[in-house]
Tab-separated table of C-alpha atoms in Angstrom:
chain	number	residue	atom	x	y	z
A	1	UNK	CA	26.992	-22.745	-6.139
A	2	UNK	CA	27.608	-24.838	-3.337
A	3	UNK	CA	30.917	-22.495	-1.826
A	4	UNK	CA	28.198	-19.521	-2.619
A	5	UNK	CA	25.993	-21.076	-0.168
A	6	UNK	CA	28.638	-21.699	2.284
A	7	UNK	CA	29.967	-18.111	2.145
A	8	UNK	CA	26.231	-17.002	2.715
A	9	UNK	CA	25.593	-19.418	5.795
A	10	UNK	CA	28.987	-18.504	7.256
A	11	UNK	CA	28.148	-14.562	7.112
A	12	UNK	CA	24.959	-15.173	8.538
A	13	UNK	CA	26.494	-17.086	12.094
A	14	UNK	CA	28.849	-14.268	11.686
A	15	UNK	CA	26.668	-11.030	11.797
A	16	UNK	CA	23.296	-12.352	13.370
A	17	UNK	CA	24.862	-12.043	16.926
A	18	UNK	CA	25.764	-8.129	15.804
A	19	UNK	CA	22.452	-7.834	14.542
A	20	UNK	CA	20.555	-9.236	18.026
A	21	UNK	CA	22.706	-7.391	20.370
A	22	UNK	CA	20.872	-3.352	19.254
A	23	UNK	CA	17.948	-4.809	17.046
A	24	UNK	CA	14.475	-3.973	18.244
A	25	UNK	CA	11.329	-2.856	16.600
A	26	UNK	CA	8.380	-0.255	17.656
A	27	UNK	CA	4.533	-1.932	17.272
A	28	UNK	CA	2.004	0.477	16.494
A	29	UNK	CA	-1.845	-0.722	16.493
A	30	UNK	CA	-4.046	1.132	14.303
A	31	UNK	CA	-7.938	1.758	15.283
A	32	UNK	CA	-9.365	4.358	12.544
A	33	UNK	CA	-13.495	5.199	11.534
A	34	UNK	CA	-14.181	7.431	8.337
A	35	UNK	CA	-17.382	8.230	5.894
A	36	UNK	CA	-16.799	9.149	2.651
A	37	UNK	CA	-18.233	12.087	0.802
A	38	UNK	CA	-17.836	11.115	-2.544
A	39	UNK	CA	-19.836	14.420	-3.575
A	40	UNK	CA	-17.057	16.499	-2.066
A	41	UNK	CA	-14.375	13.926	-2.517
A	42	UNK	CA	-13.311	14.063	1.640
A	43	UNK	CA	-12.808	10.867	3.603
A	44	UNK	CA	-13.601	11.984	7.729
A	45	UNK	CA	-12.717	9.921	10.453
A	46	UNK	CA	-11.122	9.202	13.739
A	47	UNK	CA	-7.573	7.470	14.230
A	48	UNK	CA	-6.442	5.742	17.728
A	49	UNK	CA	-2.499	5.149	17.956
A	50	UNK	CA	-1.276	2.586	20.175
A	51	UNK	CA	2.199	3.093	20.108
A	52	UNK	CA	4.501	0.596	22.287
A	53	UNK	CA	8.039	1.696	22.796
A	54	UNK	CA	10.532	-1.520	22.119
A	55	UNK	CA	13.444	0.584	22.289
A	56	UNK	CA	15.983	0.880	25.084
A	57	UNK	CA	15.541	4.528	24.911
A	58	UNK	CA	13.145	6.987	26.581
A	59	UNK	CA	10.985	8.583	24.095
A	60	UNK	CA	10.452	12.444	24.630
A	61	UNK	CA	8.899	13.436	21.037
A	62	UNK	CA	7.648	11.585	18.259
A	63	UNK	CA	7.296	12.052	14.620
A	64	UNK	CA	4.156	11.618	12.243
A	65	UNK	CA	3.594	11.332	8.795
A	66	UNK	CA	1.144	13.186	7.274
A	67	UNK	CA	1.710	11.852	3.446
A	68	UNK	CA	-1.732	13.400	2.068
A	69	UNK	CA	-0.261	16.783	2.920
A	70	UNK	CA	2.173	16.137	0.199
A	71	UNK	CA	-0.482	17.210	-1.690
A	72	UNK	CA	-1.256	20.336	0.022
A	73	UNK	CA	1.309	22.411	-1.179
A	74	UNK	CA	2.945	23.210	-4.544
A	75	UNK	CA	6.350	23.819	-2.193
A	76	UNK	CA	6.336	20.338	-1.031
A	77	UNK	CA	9.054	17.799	-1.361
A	78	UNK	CA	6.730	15.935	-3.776
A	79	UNK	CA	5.668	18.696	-5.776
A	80	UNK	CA	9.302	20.086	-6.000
A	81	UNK	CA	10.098	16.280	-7.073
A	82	UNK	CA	7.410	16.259	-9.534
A	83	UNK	CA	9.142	19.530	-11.555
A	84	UNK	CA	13.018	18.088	-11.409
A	85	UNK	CA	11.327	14.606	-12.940
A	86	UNK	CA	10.199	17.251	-15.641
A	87	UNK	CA	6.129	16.845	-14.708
A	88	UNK	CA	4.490	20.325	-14.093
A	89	UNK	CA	1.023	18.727	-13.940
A	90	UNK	CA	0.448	19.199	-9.909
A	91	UNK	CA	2.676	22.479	-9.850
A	92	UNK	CA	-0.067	23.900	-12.130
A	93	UNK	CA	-3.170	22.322	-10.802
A	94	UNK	CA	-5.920	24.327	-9.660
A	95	UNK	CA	-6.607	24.718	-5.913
A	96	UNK	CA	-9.590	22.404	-5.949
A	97	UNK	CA	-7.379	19.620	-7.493
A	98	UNK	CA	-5.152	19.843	-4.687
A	99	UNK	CA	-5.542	17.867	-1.393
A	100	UNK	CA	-4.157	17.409	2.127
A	101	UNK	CA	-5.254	16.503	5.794
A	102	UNK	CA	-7.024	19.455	8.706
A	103	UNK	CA	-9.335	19.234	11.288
A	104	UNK	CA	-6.743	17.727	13.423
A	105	UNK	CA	-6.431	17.745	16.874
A	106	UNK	CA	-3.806	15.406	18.789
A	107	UNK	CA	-4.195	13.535	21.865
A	108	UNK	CA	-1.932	11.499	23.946
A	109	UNK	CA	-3.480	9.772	26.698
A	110	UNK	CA	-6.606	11.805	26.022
A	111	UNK	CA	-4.281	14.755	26.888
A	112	UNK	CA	-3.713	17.704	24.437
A	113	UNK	CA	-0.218	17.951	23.384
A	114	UNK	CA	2.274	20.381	21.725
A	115	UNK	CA	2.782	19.712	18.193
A	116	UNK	CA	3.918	21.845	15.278
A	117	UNK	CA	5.178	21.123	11.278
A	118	UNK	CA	8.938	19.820	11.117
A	119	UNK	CA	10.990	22.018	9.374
A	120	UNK	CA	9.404	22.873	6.183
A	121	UNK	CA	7.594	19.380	5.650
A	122	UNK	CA	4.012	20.269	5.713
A	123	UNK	CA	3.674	15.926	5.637
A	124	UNK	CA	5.780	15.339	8.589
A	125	UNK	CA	4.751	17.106	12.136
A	126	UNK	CA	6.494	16.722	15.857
A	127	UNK	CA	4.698	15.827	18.867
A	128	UNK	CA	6.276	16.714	22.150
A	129	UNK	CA	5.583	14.382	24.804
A	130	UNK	CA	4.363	16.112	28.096
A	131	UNK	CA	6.009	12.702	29.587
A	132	UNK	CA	8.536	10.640	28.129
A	133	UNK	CA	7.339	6.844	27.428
A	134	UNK	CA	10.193	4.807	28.786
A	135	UNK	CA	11.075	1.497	27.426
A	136	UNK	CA	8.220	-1.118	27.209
A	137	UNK	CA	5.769	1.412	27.843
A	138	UNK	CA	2.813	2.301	25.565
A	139	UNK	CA	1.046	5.387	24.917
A	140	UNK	CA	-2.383	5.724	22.589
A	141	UNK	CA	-2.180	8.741	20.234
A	142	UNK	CA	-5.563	9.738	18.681
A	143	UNK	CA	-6.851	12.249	15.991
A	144	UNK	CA	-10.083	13.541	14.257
A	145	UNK	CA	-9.445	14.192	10.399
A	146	UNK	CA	-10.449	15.288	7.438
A	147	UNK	CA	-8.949	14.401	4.022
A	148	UNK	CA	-9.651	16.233	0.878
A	149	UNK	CA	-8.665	13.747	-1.309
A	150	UNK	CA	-7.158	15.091	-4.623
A	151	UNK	CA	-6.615	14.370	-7.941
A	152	UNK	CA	-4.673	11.623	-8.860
A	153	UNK	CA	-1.016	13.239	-9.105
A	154	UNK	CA	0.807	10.297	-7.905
A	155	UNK	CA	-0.605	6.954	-5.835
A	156	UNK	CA	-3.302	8.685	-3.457
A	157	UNK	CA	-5.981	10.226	-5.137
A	158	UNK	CA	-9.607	9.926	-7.116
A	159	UNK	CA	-10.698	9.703	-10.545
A	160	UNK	CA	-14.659	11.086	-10.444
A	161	UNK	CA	-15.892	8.807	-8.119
A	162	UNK	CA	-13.146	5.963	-7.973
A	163	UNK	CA	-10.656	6.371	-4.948
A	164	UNK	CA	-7.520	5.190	-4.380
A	165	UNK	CA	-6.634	5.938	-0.561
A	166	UNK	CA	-2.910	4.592	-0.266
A	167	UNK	CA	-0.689	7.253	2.614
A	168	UNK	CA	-4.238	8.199	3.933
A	169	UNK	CA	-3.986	8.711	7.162
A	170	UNK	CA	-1.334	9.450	9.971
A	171	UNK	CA	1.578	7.359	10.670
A	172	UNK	CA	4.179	7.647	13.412
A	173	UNK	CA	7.932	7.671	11.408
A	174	UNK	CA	10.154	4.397	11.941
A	175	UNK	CA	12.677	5.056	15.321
A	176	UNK	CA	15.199	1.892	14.923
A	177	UNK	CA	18.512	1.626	16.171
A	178	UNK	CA	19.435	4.842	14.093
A	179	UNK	CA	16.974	6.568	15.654
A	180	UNK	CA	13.760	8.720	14.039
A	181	UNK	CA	13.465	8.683	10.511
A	182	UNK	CA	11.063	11.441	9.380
A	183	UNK	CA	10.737	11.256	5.295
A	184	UNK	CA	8.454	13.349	3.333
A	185	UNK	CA	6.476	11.596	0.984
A	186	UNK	CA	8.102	11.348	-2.530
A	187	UNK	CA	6.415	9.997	-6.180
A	188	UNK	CA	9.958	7.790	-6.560
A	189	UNK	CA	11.096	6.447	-3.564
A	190	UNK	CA	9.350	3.864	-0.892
A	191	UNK	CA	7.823	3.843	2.869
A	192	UNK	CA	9.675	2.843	5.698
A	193	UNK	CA	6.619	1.922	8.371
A	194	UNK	CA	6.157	0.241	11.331
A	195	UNK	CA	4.626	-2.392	11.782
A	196	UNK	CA	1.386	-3.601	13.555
A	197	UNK	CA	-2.262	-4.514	13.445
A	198	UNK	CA	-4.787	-2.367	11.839
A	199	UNK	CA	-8.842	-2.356	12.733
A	200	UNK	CA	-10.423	-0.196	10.016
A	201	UNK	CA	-14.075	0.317	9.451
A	202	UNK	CA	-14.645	2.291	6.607
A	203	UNK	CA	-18.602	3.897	5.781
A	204	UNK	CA	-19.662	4.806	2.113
A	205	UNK	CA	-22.496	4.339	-0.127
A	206	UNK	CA	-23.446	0.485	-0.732
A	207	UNK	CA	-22.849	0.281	-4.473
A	208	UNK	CA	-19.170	0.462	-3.833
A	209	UNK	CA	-16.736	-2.199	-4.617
A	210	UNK	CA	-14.080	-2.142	-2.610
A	211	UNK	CA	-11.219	-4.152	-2.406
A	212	UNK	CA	-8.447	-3.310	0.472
A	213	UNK	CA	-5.515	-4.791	2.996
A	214	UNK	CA	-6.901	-7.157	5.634
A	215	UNK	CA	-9.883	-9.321	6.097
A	216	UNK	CA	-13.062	-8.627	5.443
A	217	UNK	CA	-15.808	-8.978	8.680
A	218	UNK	CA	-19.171	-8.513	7.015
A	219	UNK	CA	-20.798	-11.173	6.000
A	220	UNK	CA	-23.466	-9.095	3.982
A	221	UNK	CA	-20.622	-7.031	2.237
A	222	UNK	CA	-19.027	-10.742	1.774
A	223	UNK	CA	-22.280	-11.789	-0.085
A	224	UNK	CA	-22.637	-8.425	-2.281
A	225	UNK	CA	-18.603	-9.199	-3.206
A	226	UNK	CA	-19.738	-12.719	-4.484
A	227	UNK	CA	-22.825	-11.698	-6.333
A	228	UNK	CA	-20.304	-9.418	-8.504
A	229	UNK	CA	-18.476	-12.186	-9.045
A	230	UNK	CA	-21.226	-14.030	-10.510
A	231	UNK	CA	-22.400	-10.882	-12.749
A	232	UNK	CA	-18.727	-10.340	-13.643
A	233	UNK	CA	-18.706	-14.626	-14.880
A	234	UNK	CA	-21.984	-14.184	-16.814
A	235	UNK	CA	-20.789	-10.760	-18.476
A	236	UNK	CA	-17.770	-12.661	-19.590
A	237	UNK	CA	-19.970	-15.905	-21.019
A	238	UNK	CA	-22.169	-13.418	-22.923
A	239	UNK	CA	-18.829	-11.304	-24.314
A	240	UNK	CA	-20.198	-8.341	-22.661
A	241	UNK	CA	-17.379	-7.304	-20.417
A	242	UNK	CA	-17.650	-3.293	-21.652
A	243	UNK	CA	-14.084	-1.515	-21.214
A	244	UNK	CA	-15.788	1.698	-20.294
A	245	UNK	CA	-18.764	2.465	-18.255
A	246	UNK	CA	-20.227	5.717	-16.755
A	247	UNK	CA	-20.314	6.369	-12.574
A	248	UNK	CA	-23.517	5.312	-11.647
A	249	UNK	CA	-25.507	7.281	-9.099
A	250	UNK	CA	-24.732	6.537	-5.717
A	251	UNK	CA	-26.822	4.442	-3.350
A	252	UNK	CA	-28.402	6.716	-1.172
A	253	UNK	CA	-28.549	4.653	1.260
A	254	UNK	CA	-24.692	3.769	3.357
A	255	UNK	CA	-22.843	0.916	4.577
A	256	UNK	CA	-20.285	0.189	7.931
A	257	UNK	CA	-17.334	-2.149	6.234
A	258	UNK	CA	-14.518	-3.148	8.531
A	259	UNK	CA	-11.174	-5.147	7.708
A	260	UNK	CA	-8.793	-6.573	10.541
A	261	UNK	CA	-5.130	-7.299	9.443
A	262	UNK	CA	-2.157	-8.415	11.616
A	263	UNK	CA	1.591	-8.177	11.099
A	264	UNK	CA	1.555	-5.447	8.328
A	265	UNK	CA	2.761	-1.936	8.382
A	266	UNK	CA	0.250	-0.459	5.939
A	267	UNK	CA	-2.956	-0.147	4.663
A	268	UNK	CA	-4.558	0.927	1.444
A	269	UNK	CA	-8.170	0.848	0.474
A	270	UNK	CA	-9.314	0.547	-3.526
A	271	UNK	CA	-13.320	1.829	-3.956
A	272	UNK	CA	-15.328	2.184	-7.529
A	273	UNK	CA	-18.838	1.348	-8.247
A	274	UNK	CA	-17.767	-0.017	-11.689
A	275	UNK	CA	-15.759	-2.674	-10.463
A	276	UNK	CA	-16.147	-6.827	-12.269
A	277	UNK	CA	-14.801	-8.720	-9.767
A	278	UNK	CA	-13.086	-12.040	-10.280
A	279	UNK	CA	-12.273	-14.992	-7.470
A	280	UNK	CA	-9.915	-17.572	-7.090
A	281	UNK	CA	-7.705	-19.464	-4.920
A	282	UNK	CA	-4.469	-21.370	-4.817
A	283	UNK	CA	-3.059	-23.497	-2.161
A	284	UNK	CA	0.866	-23.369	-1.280
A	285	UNK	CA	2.697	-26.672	-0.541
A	286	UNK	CA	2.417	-26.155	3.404
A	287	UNK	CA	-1.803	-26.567	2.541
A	288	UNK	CA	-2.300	-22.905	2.950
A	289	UNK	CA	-5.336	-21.402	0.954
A	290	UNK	CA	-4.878	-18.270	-0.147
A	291	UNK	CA	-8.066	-16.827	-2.310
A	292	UNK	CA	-6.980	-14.271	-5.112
A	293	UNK	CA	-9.109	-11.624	-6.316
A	294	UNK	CA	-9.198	-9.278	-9.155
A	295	UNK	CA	-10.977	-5.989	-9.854
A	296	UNK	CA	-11.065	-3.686	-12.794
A	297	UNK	CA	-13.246	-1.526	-14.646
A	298	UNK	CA	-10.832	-0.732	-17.680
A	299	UNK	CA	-9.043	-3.365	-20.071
A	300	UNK	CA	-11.173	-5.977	-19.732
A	301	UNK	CA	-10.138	-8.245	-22.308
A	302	UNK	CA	-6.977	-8.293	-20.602
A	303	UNK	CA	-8.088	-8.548	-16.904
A	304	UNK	CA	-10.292	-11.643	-17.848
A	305	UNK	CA	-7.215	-13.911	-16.852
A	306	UNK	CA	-6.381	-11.966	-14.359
A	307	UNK	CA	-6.980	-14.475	-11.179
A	308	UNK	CA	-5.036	-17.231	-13.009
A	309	UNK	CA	-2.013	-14.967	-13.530
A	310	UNK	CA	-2.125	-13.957	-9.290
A	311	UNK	CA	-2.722	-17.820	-8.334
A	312	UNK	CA	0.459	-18.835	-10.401
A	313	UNK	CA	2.753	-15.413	-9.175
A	314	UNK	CA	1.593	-16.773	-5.327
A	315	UNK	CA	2.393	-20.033	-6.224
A	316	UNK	CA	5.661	-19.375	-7.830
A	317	UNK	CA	7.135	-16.839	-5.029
A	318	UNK	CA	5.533	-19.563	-2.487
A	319	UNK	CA	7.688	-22.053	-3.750
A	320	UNK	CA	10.943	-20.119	-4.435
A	321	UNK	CA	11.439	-17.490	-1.926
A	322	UNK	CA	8.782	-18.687	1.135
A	323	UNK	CA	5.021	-19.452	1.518
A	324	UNK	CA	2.515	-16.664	1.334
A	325	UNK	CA	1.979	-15.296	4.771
A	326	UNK	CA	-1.442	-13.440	4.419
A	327	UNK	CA	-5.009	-14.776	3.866
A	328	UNK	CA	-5.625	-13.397	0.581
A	329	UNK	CA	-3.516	-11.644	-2.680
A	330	UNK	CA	-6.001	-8.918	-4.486
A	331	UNK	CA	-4.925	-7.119	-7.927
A	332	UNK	CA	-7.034	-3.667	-8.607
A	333	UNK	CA	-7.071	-1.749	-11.882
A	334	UNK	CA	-7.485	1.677	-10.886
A	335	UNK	CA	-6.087	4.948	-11.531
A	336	UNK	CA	-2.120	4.986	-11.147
A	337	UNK	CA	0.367	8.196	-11.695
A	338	UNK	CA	3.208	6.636	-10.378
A	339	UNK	CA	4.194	3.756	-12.640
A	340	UNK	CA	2.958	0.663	-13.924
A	341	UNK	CA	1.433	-0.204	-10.341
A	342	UNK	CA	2.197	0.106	-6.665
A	343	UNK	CA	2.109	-2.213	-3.773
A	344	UNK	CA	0.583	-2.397	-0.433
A	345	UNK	CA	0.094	-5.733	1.567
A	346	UNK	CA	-2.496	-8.109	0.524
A	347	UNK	CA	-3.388	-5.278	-2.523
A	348	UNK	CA	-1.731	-3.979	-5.478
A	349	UNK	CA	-2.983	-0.912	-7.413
A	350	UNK	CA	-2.328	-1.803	-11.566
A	351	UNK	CA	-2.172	0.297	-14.660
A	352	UNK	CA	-3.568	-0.083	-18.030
A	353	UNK	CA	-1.760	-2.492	-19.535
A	354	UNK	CA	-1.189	-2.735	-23.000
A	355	UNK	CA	-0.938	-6.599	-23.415
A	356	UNK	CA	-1.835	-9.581	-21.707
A	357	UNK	CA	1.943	-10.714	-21.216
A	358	UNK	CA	2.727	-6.944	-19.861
A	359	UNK	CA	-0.072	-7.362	-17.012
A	360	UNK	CA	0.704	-10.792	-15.987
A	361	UNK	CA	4.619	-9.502	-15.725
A	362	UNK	CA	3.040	-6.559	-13.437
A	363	UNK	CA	0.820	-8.334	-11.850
A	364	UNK	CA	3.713	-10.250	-10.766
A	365	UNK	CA	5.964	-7.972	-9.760
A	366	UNK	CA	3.941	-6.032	-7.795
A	367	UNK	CA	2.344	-9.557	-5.801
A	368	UNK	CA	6.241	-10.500	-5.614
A	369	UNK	CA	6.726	-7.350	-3.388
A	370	UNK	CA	4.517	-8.799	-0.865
A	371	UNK	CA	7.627	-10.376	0.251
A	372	UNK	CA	10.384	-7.864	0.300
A	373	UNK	CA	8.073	-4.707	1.046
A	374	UNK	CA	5.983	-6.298	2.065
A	375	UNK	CA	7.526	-8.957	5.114
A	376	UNK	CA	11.224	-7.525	5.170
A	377	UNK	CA	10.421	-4.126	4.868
A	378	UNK	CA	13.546	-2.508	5.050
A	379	UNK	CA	14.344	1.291	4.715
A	380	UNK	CA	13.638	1.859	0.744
A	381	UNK	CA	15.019	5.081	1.102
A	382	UNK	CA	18.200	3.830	1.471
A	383	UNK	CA	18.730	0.181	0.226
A	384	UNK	CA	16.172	0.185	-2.547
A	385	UNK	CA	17.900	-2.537	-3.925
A	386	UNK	CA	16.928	-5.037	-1.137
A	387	UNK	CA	13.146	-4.705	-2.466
A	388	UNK	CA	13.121	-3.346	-6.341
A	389	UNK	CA	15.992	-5.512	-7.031
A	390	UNK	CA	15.590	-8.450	-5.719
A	391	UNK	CA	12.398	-8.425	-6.165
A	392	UNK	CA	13.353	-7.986	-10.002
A	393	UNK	CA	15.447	-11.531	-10.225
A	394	UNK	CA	12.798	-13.190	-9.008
A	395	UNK	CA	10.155	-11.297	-11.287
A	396	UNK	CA	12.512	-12.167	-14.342
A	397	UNK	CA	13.240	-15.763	-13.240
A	398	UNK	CA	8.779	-16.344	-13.521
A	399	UNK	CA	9.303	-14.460	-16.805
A	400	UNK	CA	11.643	-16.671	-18.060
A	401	UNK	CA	9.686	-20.131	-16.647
A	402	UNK	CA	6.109	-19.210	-18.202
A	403	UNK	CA	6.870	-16.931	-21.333
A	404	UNK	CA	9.984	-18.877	-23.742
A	405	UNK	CA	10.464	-15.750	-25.570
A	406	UNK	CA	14.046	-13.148	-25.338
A	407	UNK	CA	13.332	-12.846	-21.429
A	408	UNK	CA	17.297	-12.231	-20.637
A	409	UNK	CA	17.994	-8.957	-18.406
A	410	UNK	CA	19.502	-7.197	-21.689
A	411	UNK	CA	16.629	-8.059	-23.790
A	412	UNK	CA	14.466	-6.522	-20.902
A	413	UNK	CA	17.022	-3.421	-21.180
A	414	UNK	CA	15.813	-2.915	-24.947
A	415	UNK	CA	19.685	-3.782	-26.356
A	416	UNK	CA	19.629	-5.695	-29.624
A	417	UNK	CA	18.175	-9.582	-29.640
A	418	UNK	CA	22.287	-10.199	-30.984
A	419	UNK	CA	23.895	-8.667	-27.971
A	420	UNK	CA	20.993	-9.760	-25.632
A	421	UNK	CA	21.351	-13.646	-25.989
């Protein structure tokens, strides 16, 4: 173990003065409004860009991701992923099932410019910069939109009236060392971002419970979060957690959210008028406090231990791989077709799970990636191992510490107990 840890230190002196030498990384600040129209299902807003040019190069075009439109199309790299995985469900969906982004109008500067689809990526477009932004420069790109969110084919999507908005809005591509990497949004297969802070104030009816990246800034919404906590502790004392409950009508009347986050390089939002909502906190061994919270509106038995399993994943990864960088950790049970759940910083989307060992595990796994998608954040595209994989040993190694049971990698694999030990 200890020449392991030699050979490691040693190739680190060795290939960090490589890695300095052409290493730099693009910021991008996010500023973005939007209403919901949960009547119509469409999210409207406004998105401001600032976009500050690291690089050594001059910039004369940039490229943006426009993930919803993955669901625009049935020609789409998603939707022609979606039939080779054997799924036909979104190549046969109805029009009104489908989704995508319009109503945009691009700005640089407050000046119009030139932009057009790239290729045949309806989720990717090219903007042609009337001026090139030269190195240490910044520029503020800016859109209106319009999202018709659709069904829930894959991570983004709604269920009646509960919305999952994960790849909602536009994002420039990552341009590293390599250059531009334009990738159309896929069901299997990650998101390279860059990274920066985000401002997001988000308007809907008041009965929502949302749960989302970043801090929270109202006080008022923090008080109507904490009085569903207590509802959600005396529905549990009384045994009357029910697993399935109706939409209720929406509050006519709206409300103005807004969440600040720093250092990330994405943001989802999680919204559903059923929600119970659980609280907790743990602290890490540097004294941070980082409060957990859990909402769900389906498998309620399950989710009742919900906030214990988060505080003791945090903990664990805290202690093992680094401390917790981010304020708060926040587990939603929502609609998912694309796996047992999904991550985002500070969030994870979950699954029904079938057992309360099962959710803990993905409740895990998906907090774990916090760390590897979430803080590295390398290029999943093409080293999915240094996220999914990693992340993996460590997700086995909390397996193995709090459940005593066949945990080994070949039990996991479903081989026979005898070959597995």
């Amino acid at each position: 173990m200890n020449r392991l840890v030699s050979m490691v230190v040693l190739l680190c002196l060795f290939i960090k003065p490589l890695i300095s030498q052409d290493y730099f990384q693009q910021e991008v600040n996010y500023d973005i409004e939007a209403t919901l129209d949960d009547e119509n299902h469409v999210l409207r807003g406004y998105i401001d860009m600032e976009y500050t040019n690291n690089s050594p190069d001059e910039l004369k075009e940039i490229y943006i991701h426009l993930w919803p439109n993955a669901y625009r199309t049935r020609k789409s790299a998603f939707a022609q992923q979606q039939v080779r995985m054997g799924s036909t469900r979104f190549h046969f969906a109805t029009n009104d099932q489908l989704g995508g982004l319009k109503d945009l109008d691009f700005l640089v500067n407050d000046e119009s410019v030139e932009w057009d689809y790239w290729q045949k990526n309806r989720d990717i477009i090219l903007l042609k910069l009337k001026k090139g932004l030269q190195p240490g420069a910044k520029m503020t790109i800016s859109t209106p939109f319009a999202l018709k969110i659709p069904d829930s084919f894959s991570r983004l999507g709604h269920v009646g009236q509960s919305y999952q908005m994960t790849q909602w809005y536009p994002k420039p591509a990552v341009y590293d060392k390599d250059g531009w990497h334009p990738m159309p949004y896929l069901d299997m297969g990650e998101f390279y971002s860059e990274f920066g802070n985000f401002d997001v104030k988000l308007t809907l009816p008041k009965n929502y419970v949302v749960g989302a990246t970043g801090v929270l800034q109202n006080e008022r919404e923090k008080a109507f979060l904490e009085t569903k906590v207590q509802e959600t502790l005396d529905y549990i004392k009384g045994d009357s957690l029910k697993n399935v409950r109706a939409f209720p009508a929406s509050s006519e009347e709206t409300k103005t959210i807004q969440y600040k986050a720093e250092n990330v390089h994405d943001f989802a939002w999680f919204a559903d008028k059923r929600f119970y909502v659980m609280k907790g906190a743990v602290e890490l061994s540097n004294g941070d406090k980082v409060d957990t919270w859990a909402m769900f509106s389906e498998g309620t038995k399950l989710w009742k231990e919900a906030v214990n399993y988060l505080n003791r994943s945090v903990k664990f990864y805290s202690d093992n791989v680094g401390n917790y960088p981010w304020p708060h950790a926040t587990a939603v049970q929502s609609a998912l077709s694309a796996g047992a759940g999904m991550e985002y910083p500070m969030i994870t989307v979950i699954g029904r799970g079938g057992t309360a060992e099962a959710l803990d595990e993905v409740i895990t796994h998906e907090v774990g990636h916090n760390w590897f998608y979430g803080i590295l954040a390398s290029n999943e595209r093409t080293n999915a191992w240094m996220d999914e994989g990693i992340n993996s040993f460590y997700e086995k190694r909390y397996m193995d510490t709090y459940y005593k049971n066949d945990r080994n990698l070949l039990g996991m694999a479903g081989l026979p107990s005898s070959l597995a030990k």
